[in-house]
Amino acid sequence: MGDAHRIGVVGLGVISRAYLDTLVGHHAVRITAVADLDASRSAAVAAEFPGVRALTVEELLSSPDVDTVLNLTVPAAHAEIALGAVGHGKNVYGEKPLAAGFPDGHAVLEAAARAGVGVGCAPDTVLGTGIQTARAAVEAGSIGRPLFASAVMVTPGHERWHPHPDFYYAAGGGPLLDMGPYYLTSLVHLLGPVRAVIGAAGRLRTERVIGSGPRAGERIPVEVDSHVSGVLEHVNGALTTITTSFDGVAATAAPIEVHGDAGTLAVPDPNHFDGEVRLFELGGTQWRTLPPSAGYAEGARGVGLLDFIAADGQRSPRANGDLALHVLETMSALLRSSAEGRRIELTTSAEPPVAVPLTAAEVWRGADARRAA
């Protein structure tokens, strides 16, 4: 355990449990400290795991026992915590989005470059067998030349199940910044980076009602657009239409479809690690399910952090800061395009990271993380 990479976790909300389930006890990492604005929450989590200290946020960011800060705070705090970690010479891996706004995300990467530390960012669901098998099919020519894609995410809103959903409707939230990273990161894996966007957005409700937990029935304000649609122009010429909405109830469309001149690929929900990848070939009569051929099998939150650590200078981490910044700019540009009524060209780009070979769960979960690199 002495050589394990030391992780300090900042932010112990709902998503932290999924990360802890993956990371605690893993051979490659050791959770050394946790911090949260609620000190009692930090103490409770630390008490569960021997050797884990409950610290204040500043104590954790400056702790000599932390190599990488796992930033699981609300989106509005992502940049502040990331910059604090970088300022203390630590790597940072955060939940999506990289920051609540593009300028803040850009500042994080610039600071990290000056400090010589690494930045990683969710989503890591795209490293599972669902998106990676779809990517392998596209790269193998199964649909011929990719021409266009569609991406659709429709839900009534997270206030139905989340006990404290306020941040979903505040700066850094909304359906695009919350759920868009899953879809846009997947689209970069499948079709490459985005060159320009055209967006349209709306906000038809000014408040939402919390549906569960101790605050059930409480009304919260909606401060961001709750429905965003747009068109992405990819560098390779392909076009994607995207819709993300907290205003609908359900949709029959596949989460992502990629259309080529020789076939169509139905891609599973990028918010999950696995799922059925289906192919309909030109001249065929029915959809065909493709067996998993790439990706981290039985993936779970935190596999992207393990991949980030395993890269170890040999390659760029797959859930890397450059990709997260490009996705953040794409989302920011869609919102800006809606507000200004014009096409926006992007200033960033990011090549798809190295594809993930089919990697058994027992390899990435418990063996030396470098074996899954």
Coordinates of C-alpha atoms in Angstrom, one line a residue:
M1 CA 0.0 0.0 0.0
G2 CA 3.0 2.3 0.5
D3 CA 3.3 2.8 -3.3
A4 CA -0.4 3.3 -3.9
H5 CA -1.4 6.7 -5.4
R6 CA -2.9 8.8 -2.6
I7 CA -6.3 10.3 -3.2
G8 CA -8.1 13.1 -1.3
V9 CA -11.8 13.4 -1.9
V10 CA -13.4 16.9 -1.7
G11 CA -17.2 16.8 -1.8
L12 CA -19.1 13.9 -0.2
G13 CA -22.5 14.2 -1.9
V14 CA -24.6 11.5 -3.6
I15 CA -22.0 10.7 -6.3
S16 CA -19.2 10.2 -3.9
R17 CA -20.5 6.8 -2.8
A18 CA -20.1 5.4 -6.3
Y19 CA -16.5 6.5 -6.4
L20 CA -15.7 5.2 -3.0
D21 CA -17.1 1.8 -3.9
T22 CA -14.7 1.6 -6.8
L23 CA -11.6 3.1 -5.2
V24 CA -11.5 1.9 -1.6
G25 CA -9.4 -1.2 -1.4
H26 CA -8.1 -0.9 -5.0
H27 CA -4.5 -2.0 -5.3
A28 CA -3.4 1.1 -7.3
V29 CA -4.9 3.8 -5.0
R30 CA -5.4 4.7 -1.4
I31 CA -7.9 7.2 -0.1
T32 CA -6.1 9.2 2.5
A33 CA -8.4 12.1 3.3
V34 CA -11.9 13.4 2.7
A35 CA -13.4 16.9 3.1
D36 CA -16.8 18.4 2.8
L37 CA -18.4 21.7 3.8
D38 CA -20.5 19.6 6.2
A39 CA -17.8 18.5 8.8
S40 CA -20.1 15.8 10.2
R41 CA -20.4 14.2 6.8
S42 CA -16.6 14.1 6.5
A43 CA -16.3 12.5 9.9
A44 CA -18.9 9.9 9.1
V45 CA -17.2 8.9 5.9
A46 CA -13.7 8.8 7.4
A47 CA -15.0 6.6 10.2
E48 CA -16.0 4.0 7.7
F49 CA -12.6 3.5 6.3
P50 CA -9.4 2.9 8.4
G51 CA -6.6 5.3 7.6
V52 CA -8.8 8.0 6.1
R53 CA -8.7 11.4 7.8
A54 CA -11.5 13.9 7.9
L55 CA -10.0 17.3 7.0
T56 CA -11.2 20.8 6.1
V57 CA -11.1 21.6 2.4
E58 CA -7.9 23.8 2.8
E59 CA -6.2 21.1 4.9
L60 CA -6.9 18.5 2.3
L61 CA -5.7 20.7 -0.6
S62 CA -2.4 21.3 1.2
S63 CA -1.9 17.9 2.7
P64 CA 1.4 16.2 1.9
D65 CA -0.5 12.8 2.0
V66 CA -2.5 13.6 -1.1
D67 CA -1.2 13.2 -4.7
T68 CA -4.4 13.7 -6.5
V69 CA -7.5 15.6 -5.5
L70 CA -10.8 14.0 -6.5
N71 CA -13.1 16.9 -6.9
L72 CA -16.8 15.9 -6.4
T73 CA -18.1 19.3 -5.4
V74 CA -21.1 21.0 -7.1
P75 CA -20.3 22.5 -10.6
A76 CA -20.1 26.1 -9.4
A77 CA -17.2 25.0 -7.1
H78 CA -15.3 22.9 -9.6
A79 CA -12.9 25.6 -10.8
E80 CA -12.2 26.9 -7.3
I81 CA -11.3 23.5 -5.9
A82 CA -9.3 22.5 -9.0
L83 CA -7.3 25.7 -8.9
G84 CA -6.7 25.2 -5.1
A85 CA -5.4 21.7 -5.8
V86 CA -3.2 22.9 -8.6
G87 CA -1.9 25.7 -6.5
H88 CA -0.6 23.2 -4.0
G89 CA 1.1 21.2 -6.7
K90 CA -1.4 18.4 -6.9
N91 CA -3.1 16.6 -9.8
V92 CA -6.9 17.1 -9.9
Y93 CA -9.6 14.8 -11.3
G94 CA -13.1 16.1 -11.2
E95 CA -16.7 15.4 -11.9
K96 CA -18.1 16.9 -15.0
P97 CA -18.3 19.6 -16.2
L98 CA -14.7 20.8 -15.9
A99 CA -16.0 24.2 -14.7
A100 CA -19.3 26.1 -14.7
G101 CA -18.0 28.3 -17.5
F102 CA -15.4 28.1 -20.3
P103 CA -13.1 30.9 -19.0
D104 CA -12.8 29.1 -15.6
G105 CA -12.1 25.8 -17.3
H106 CA -9.4 27.4 -19.5
A107 CA -7.9 28.9 -16.3
V108 CA -7.7 25.5 -14.7
L109 CA -5.8 24.0 -17.6
E110 CA -3.4 27.0 -17.9
A111 CA -2.6 26.8 -14.2
A112 CA -2.0 23.1 -14.3
A113 CA 0.3 23.5 -17.3
R114 CA 2.3 26.1 -15.4
A115 CA 2.5 23.9 -12.3
G116 CA 3.3 20.7 -14.2
V117 CA 0.4 18.7 -12.8
G118 CA -2.3 16.7 -14.5
V119 CA -6.0 17.4 -15.0
G120 CA -8.6 14.7 -15.5
C121 CA -12.3 14.9 -15.7
A122 CA -15.4 12.8 -16.0
P123 CA -17.4 11.4 -17.6
D124 CA -15.7 8.0 -17.6
T125 CA -18.8 6.2 -18.6
V126 CA -17.7 6.6 -22.2
L127 CA -14.8 4.3 -21.4
G128 CA -17.1 1.4 -20.9
T129 CA -18.1 -1.3 -23.4
G130 CA -21.1 0.6 -24.7
I131 CA -19.4 3.7 -26.2
Q132 CA -16.1 1.9 -26.9
T133 CA -17.8 -1.0 -28.8
A134 CA -19.7 1.6 -30.9
R135 CA -16.5 3.5 -31.5
A136 CA -14.7 0.3 -32.6
A137 CA -17.6 -0.4 -35.0
V138 CA -17.3 3.1 -36.6
E139 CA -13.5 2.8 -36.9
A140 CA -13.8 -0.7 -38.4
G141 CA -16.0 0.8 -41.2
S142 CA -19.2 -1.0 -40.2
I143 CA -21.4 2.0 -41.2
G144 CA -19.1 3.1 -44.0
R145 CA -18.3 6.8 -44.0
P146 CA -19.9 8.6 -41.0
L147 CA -22.2 11.4 -42.3
F148 CA -24.3 12.6 -39.4
A149 CA -25.5 11.7 -35.9
S150 CA -28.3 12.5 -33.5
A151 CA -28.1 12.7 -29.7
V152 CA -31.2 13.0 -27.5
M153 CA -31.6 13.3 -23.7
V154 CA -35.1 13.9 -22.4
T155 CA -36.0 13.7 -18.7
P156 CA -38.6 15.5 -16.5
G157 CA -35.7 16.8 -14.3
H158 CA -33.6 15.5 -11.4
E159 CA -35.6 17.2 -8.7
R160 CA -37.9 14.1 -8.8
W161 CA -35.2 11.9 -7.1
H162 CA -32.3 14.1 -5.9
P163 CA -32.9 15.4 -2.3
H164 CA -30.9 18.6 -2.9
P165 CA -31.3 19.4 -6.7
D166 CA -30.7 23.1 -6.4
F167 CA -27.4 23.1 -8.3
Y168 CA -29.0 21.4 -11.4
Y169 CA -30.9 24.7 -11.9
A170 CA -28.2 27.2 -11.0
A171 CA -25.1 28.4 -12.8
G172 CA -23.1 25.3 -14.1
G173 CA -26.3 23.3 -14.2
G174 CA -29.1 22.7 -16.6
P175 CA -29.6 19.7 -18.9
L176 CA -26.7 20.7 -21.2
L177 CA -24.0 21.2 -18.7
D178 CA -25.2 18.4 -16.5
M179 CA -25.9 15.7 -19.0
G180 CA -24.4 17.1 -22.2
P181 CA -20.8 16.0 -21.2
Y182 CA -21.8 12.3 -21.5
Y183 CA -23.2 12.8 -25.0
L184 CA -20.6 15.3 -26.3
T185 CA -17.7 13.3 -25.0
S186 CA -19.1 10.2 -26.7
L187 CA -19.6 12.1 -29.9
V188 CA -15.9 13.2 -29.9
H189 CA -15.0 9.5 -29.4
L190 CA -17.3 8.5 -32.3
L191 CA -16.9 11.4 -34.8
G192 CA -14.0 13.5 -33.6
P193 CA -13.8 17.2 -32.4
V194 CA -16.3 19.9 -33.1
R195 CA -15.5 22.9 -35.3
A196 CA -18.6 25.1 -34.8
V197 CA -22.1 25.1 -33.4
I198 CA -25.6 26.6 -33.7
G199 CA -27.8 26.5 -30.7
A200 CA -31.3 27.3 -29.4
A201 CA -32.5 27.2 -25.8
G202 CA -35.5 27.9 -23.6
R203 CA -36.7 28.1 -20.0
L204 CA -40.4 27.7 -19.8
R205 CA -40.7 27.1 -16.0
T206 CA -39.3 29.4 -13.4
E207 CA -39.3 27.0 -10.5
R208 CA -39.3 23.3 -9.7
V209 CA -40.7 21.2 -6.8
I210 CA -38.4 18.8 -4.9
G211 CA -40.0 15.3 -5.0
S212 CA -38.1 13.4 -2.4
G213 CA -36.1 13.6 0.8
P214 CA -36.4 16.0 3.8
R215 CA -37.1 18.9 1.5
A216 CA -39.9 17.3 -0.5
G217 CA -42.4 19.8 -1.6
E218 CA -40.0 22.7 -1.5
R219 CA -39.9 25.0 -4.5
I220 CA -36.6 26.0 -6.0
P221 CA -35.8 28.6 -8.7
V222 CA -34.8 27.8 -12.2
E223 CA -31.9 30.1 -13.2
V224 CA -30.7 28.4 -16.3
D225 CA -32.2 27.1 -19.6
S226 CA -33.9 23.8 -19.1
H227 CA -34.1 22.8 -22.8
V228 CA -31.2 23.1 -25.2
S229 CA -31.0 22.0 -28.9
G230 CA -28.3 22.5 -31.4
V231 CA -26.2 21.4 -34.4
L232 CA -22.6 20.5 -34.1
E233 CA -20.3 20.7 -37.1
H234 CA -17.5 18.2 -36.6
V235 CA -14.0 18.8 -38.1
N236 CA -14.4 15.8 -40.4
G237 CA -17.6 17.3 -41.9
A238 CA -20.1 15.2 -40.1
L239 CA -23.1 17.0 -38.5
T240 CA -24.8 16.1 -35.2
T241 CA -28.1 17.3 -34.0
I242 CA -28.4 17.3 -30.2
T243 CA -31.2 17.9 -27.7
T244 CA -30.9 17.9 -24.0
S245 CA -34.0 18.7 -21.9
F246 CA -35.3 18.7 -18.4
D247 CA -38.7 19.6 -19.7
G248 CA -39.9 16.4 -21.4
V249 CA -41.2 13.1 -20.0
A250 CA -39.7 10.4 -22.3
A251 CA -38.4 9.8 -25.8
T252 CA -38.4 6.9 -28.1
A253 CA -35.2 7.9 -29.9
A254 CA -31.9 6.1 -29.3
P255 CA -29.6 8.1 -27.0
I256 CA -27.2 8.4 -29.9
E257 CA -27.5 7.3 -33.5
V258 CA -24.6 7.5 -36.0
H259 CA -25.5 7.3 -39.6
G260 CA -23.1 6.4 -42.4
D261 CA -23.3 5.7 -46.1
A262 CA -23.3 1.9 -45.4
G263 CA -25.3 1.6 -42.2
T264 CA -26.6 3.1 -38.9
L265 CA -25.4 2.5 -35.4
A266 CA -27.7 2.8 -32.4
V267 CA -25.5 3.7 -29.4
P268 CA -26.6 3.1 -25.8
D269 CA -27.1 5.6 -23.0
P270 CA -23.7 7.3 -22.5
N271 CA -24.6 7.9 -18.8
H272 CA -24.0 4.1 -18.4
F273 CA -20.9 2.1 -19.0
D274 CA -22.5 -0.7 -20.9
G275 CA -25.6 -1.2 -23.0
E276 CA -26.6 -2.7 -26.3
V277 CA -24.9 -1.5 -29.5
R278 CA -27.0 -2.2 -32.6
L279 CA -26.1 -2.1 -36.3
F280 CA -28.5 -1.8 -39.3
E281 CA -26.5 -2.3 -42.5
L282 CA -27.5 -1.0 -45.9
G283 CA -29.5 -3.7 -47.7
G284 CA -30.2 -5.5 -44.4
T285 CA -33.6 -6.3 -43.0
Q286 CA -33.1 -6.0 -39.3
W287 CA -31.0 -4.6 -36.5
R288 CA -28.0 -6.7 -35.3
T289 CA -26.6 -6.5 -31.8
L290 CA -22.9 -6.3 -31.7
P291 CA -21.0 -8.1 -28.9
P292 CA -18.8 -6.1 -26.6
S293 CA -15.5 -5.6 -28.4
A294 CA -13.8 -2.8 -26.5
G295 CA -13.9 -0.9 -23.2
Y296 CA -13.7 -1.5 -19.5
A297 CA -16.1 -4.4 -18.8
E298 CA -18.5 -3.8 -15.9
G299 CA -17.3 -0.2 -15.6
A300 CA -18.0 1.9 -12.6
R301 CA -17.5 5.5 -11.6
G302 CA -13.8 6.0 -10.8
V303 CA -12.5 3.9 -13.6
G304 CA -11.5 7.1 -15.4
L305 CA -9.4 8.1 -12.4
L306 CA -7.7 4.7 -12.3
D307 CA -7.0 5.2 -16.1
F308 CA -5.7 8.7 -15.3
I309 CA -3.3 7.3 -12.8
A310 CA -2.3 4.3 -14.9
A311 CA -1.3 6.6 -17.8
D312 CA 1.8 7.6 -15.8
G313 CA 3.3 9.7 -18.6
Q314 CA 3.1 6.9 -21.1
R315 CA 0.0 8.3 -22.9
S316 CA -2.6 11.0 -22.3
P317 CA -5.2 9.9 -19.8
R318 CA -8.4 9.0 -21.6
A319 CA -10.6 11.2 -19.4
N320 CA -8.2 14.2 -19.8
G321 CA -8.5 17.9 -19.3
D322 CA -8.1 18.9 -23.0
L323 CA -11.1 16.8 -23.9
A324 CA -13.1 18.1 -21.0
L325 CA -12.3 21.7 -22.0
H326 CA -13.3 21.1 -25.6
V327 CA -16.6 19.7 -24.4
L328 CA -17.1 22.6 -22.0
E329 CA -16.5 25.1 -24.8
T330 CA -18.9 23.2 -27.1
M331 CA -21.6 23.5 -24.5
S332 CA -20.8 27.1 -23.7
A333 CA -20.9 27.9 -27.4
L334 CA -24.3 26.3 -27.8
L335 CA -25.7 28.5 -25.1
R336 CA -23.9 31.6 -26.4
S337 CA -25.2 30.8 -29.9
S338 CA -28.7 30.7 -28.6
A339 CA -28.4 34.0 -26.8
E340 CA -26.7 35.8 -29.7
G341 CA -28.6 34.1 -32.6
R342 CA -25.6 33.1 -34.6
R343 CA -23.1 30.4 -35.5
I344 CA -20.1 30.1 -33.1
E345 CA -16.7 28.8 -34.1
L346 CA -14.8 27.0 -31.4
T347 CA -11.3 28.0 -30.3
T348 CA -10.3 24.5 -28.8
S349 CA -10.0 21.1 -30.2
A350 CA -9.3 17.6 -28.8
E351 CA -8.5 14.4 -30.6
P352 CA -10.3 11.3 -29.4
P353 CA -8.2 9.7 -26.7
V354 CA -6.6 6.3 -27.3
A355 CA -9.4 3.7 -27.6
V356 CA -9.9 1.3 -24.7
P357 CA -9.2 -2.4 -25.5
L358 CA -11.7 -4.9 -24.1
T359 CA -10.5 -5.1 -20.5
A360 CA -12.0 -7.6 -18.1
A361 CA -13.4 -6.3 -14.8
E362 CA -11.1 -8.3 -12.7
V363 CA -8.1 -6.6 -14.4
W364 CA -9.1 -3.0 -13.8
R365 CA -10.8 -3.6 -10.5
G366 CA -8.1 -5.3 -8.6
A367 CA -5.0 -6.1 -10.5
D368 CA -2.1 -3.6 -11.2
A369 CA -3.8 -0.7 -12.9
R370 CA -1.0 -0.6 -15.5
R371 CA -2.2 -3.9 -16.9
A372 CA -5.4 -2.1 -18.1
A373 CA -3.5 0.7 -19.8

